[in-house]
Amino acid sequence: MRILTRYLLRSHIGPFFFSLTILTSLLFINNVARRFEELAGKGLPVTVILEVFALSFPHILALTMPMAVLVAVLHAFSTLAADNEITALKASGVSLRRLLIPLILSSAALGAFMVYFNDRILPETNHLLKARLIDIARKSPVFTMKEQVINNIQTEDLRTRFFLQAAQINPATNELKDVVIYDMSIPGRDRTVYADSGRMAFNREQTDLFLVLYHGWVNEMRESDPLSFQRVFFNEQMLELEGIGNQLERSTEEFRSDREMSLAQLSAMVDTARSELQTVRKSALPHNRAAIEEVLSSKMSPFDPDGTTRRTQIEIKVLESRAQAAQQRVNQYRVEWHKKFAIPFACIVFVLLGAPLAVRFPRGGVGMVIAVSLGIFGIYYASLIGGETLGDRGWVAPFWGPWAPNFLFLLISIWGLIRIGSESSSARSGGWVDLWLAFRDFFSRSRRAA
């Protein structure tokens, strides 16, 4: 039996790593395609772009590992069935359910590693990725300039320095009002530009800043010759600043979302949110409800002359809003906590689901493996996203949000395992036609039962 166990594991290892590589590469290429233009248009160093892509890799890997398990099981068992090895094992008295034990144990080990991965590695990489994307978004001066503040604008060579102040800045149109620019680019020269309005624009790489100023004047004076004061009026003037914002300022983002927390951090946040919720519900909220009932039942004027009723109603709404926000945070943290276990558990579910399917339809080949895998992936992850949304909003219990897809496929797997010992397909059947007939018969029985 040890020889058979080793043979089964070897038949799964190759397809597992091959499918893991292909699936991870496809999702990684998709991520590169979505972000590359945005990152390349910022004038960022290559090392920063590579860092962003490297930090995106763990999130992709957390999704593709369960998918690779399903592909490996489907491919290995369909190959065994197509080569009549399953038939030979049956004739030798080997139970097909017994063959799944080493695969279940290996998938459980992979699931345990994924729990560690989701708890320790994935939150940190998600947090670093978010911080880096925020730093990149802040890189352009459009996002850092503030109204009625002297903004320091420094070029890449660290020698050309400007200070810009504007009474109003429209971030949508990049328009400026009441502009004052202090030019400190040349030592010993004081140059100040005043303009009634202006407009900012950037080159395609978002590295050079162009300032178009309207209706203003320029005051210029040199320290070596104080009598050489000059004032020049203009209707339109362009100022070009090269190499603006090429230096990426790395910040340390303290706030973490639920996907950037470990299991211990999520549990602590759940306790904090529950404590706040209990405080609002048990003390303040019942007290104010009693107060508003007393006000409404009193013999005051129906027009509420002193505004007591209105103020109490506002207090009630504020407290109810706080309670709803606290409850939503509890739901979100609990859903994320369960999801760190639900996705790794899918490795075991996919083993139990893939083996009966592969034995029943062995002649579909690689096309059958890909089609069935894509269908199961789509249903599973769509259900996972939908369940997570329902759990966050409190429409279902936080436990059932991420775990419902696992239980759904687990029930189908149990039904398949019950029938796996009575399968009668051979190398001459179990192809696409049989798959279509099986689906047709299933839906026909469902309609007759309804």
mmCIF file of N, CA and C in Angstrom, residues 64 136 162 216 315 341 370 435:
data_model
loop_
_atom_site.group_PDB
_atom_site.id
_atom_site.type_symbol
_atom_site.label_atom_id
_atom_site.label_comp_id
_atom_site.label_asym_id
_atom_site.label_seq_id
_atom_site.Cartn_x
_atom_site.Cartn_y
_atom_site.Cartn_z
ATOM 1 N N THR A 64 -4.557 30.896 -5.783
ATOM 2 C CA THR A 64 -4.276 29.857 -6.776
ATOM 3 C C THR A 64 -3.910 28.509 -6.164
ATOM 4 N N ILE A 136 2.859 56.266 -3.783
ATOM 5 C CA ILE A 136 2.911 56.560 -5.217
ATOM 6 C C ILE A 136 1.824 57.555 -5.599
ATOM 7 N N PHE A 162 11.303 76.225 -5.390
ATOM 8 C CA PHE A 162 10.227 77.192 -5.505
ATOM 9 C C PHE A 162 9.275 76.982 -4.333
ATOM 10 N N GLY A 216 -0.379 89.149 -14.132
ATOM 11 C CA GLY A 216 0.396 89.346 -12.914
ATOM 12 C C GLY A 216 1.643 90.152 -13.169
ATOM 13 N N GLU A 315 -30.167 62.573 19.202
ATOM 14 C CA GLU A 315 -29.254 61.771 20.016
ATOM 15 C C GLU A 315 -29.490 60.275 19.794
ATOM 16 N N PHE A 341 -9.469 30.581 7.430
ATOM 17 C CA PHE A 341 -9.549 29.124 7.569
ATOM 18 C C PHE A 341 -10.374 28.493 6.450
ATOM 19 N N ILE A 370 -9.791 21.443 -17.718
ATOM 20 C CA ILE A 370 -9.832 22.908 -17.719
ATOM 21 C C ILE A 370 -11.256 23.420 -17.592
ATOM 22 N N LEU A 435 -20.887 13.759 -20.075
ATOM 23 C CA LEU A 435 -21.036 14.902 -19.166
ATOM 24 C C LEU A 435 -22.301 15.677 -19.489
#
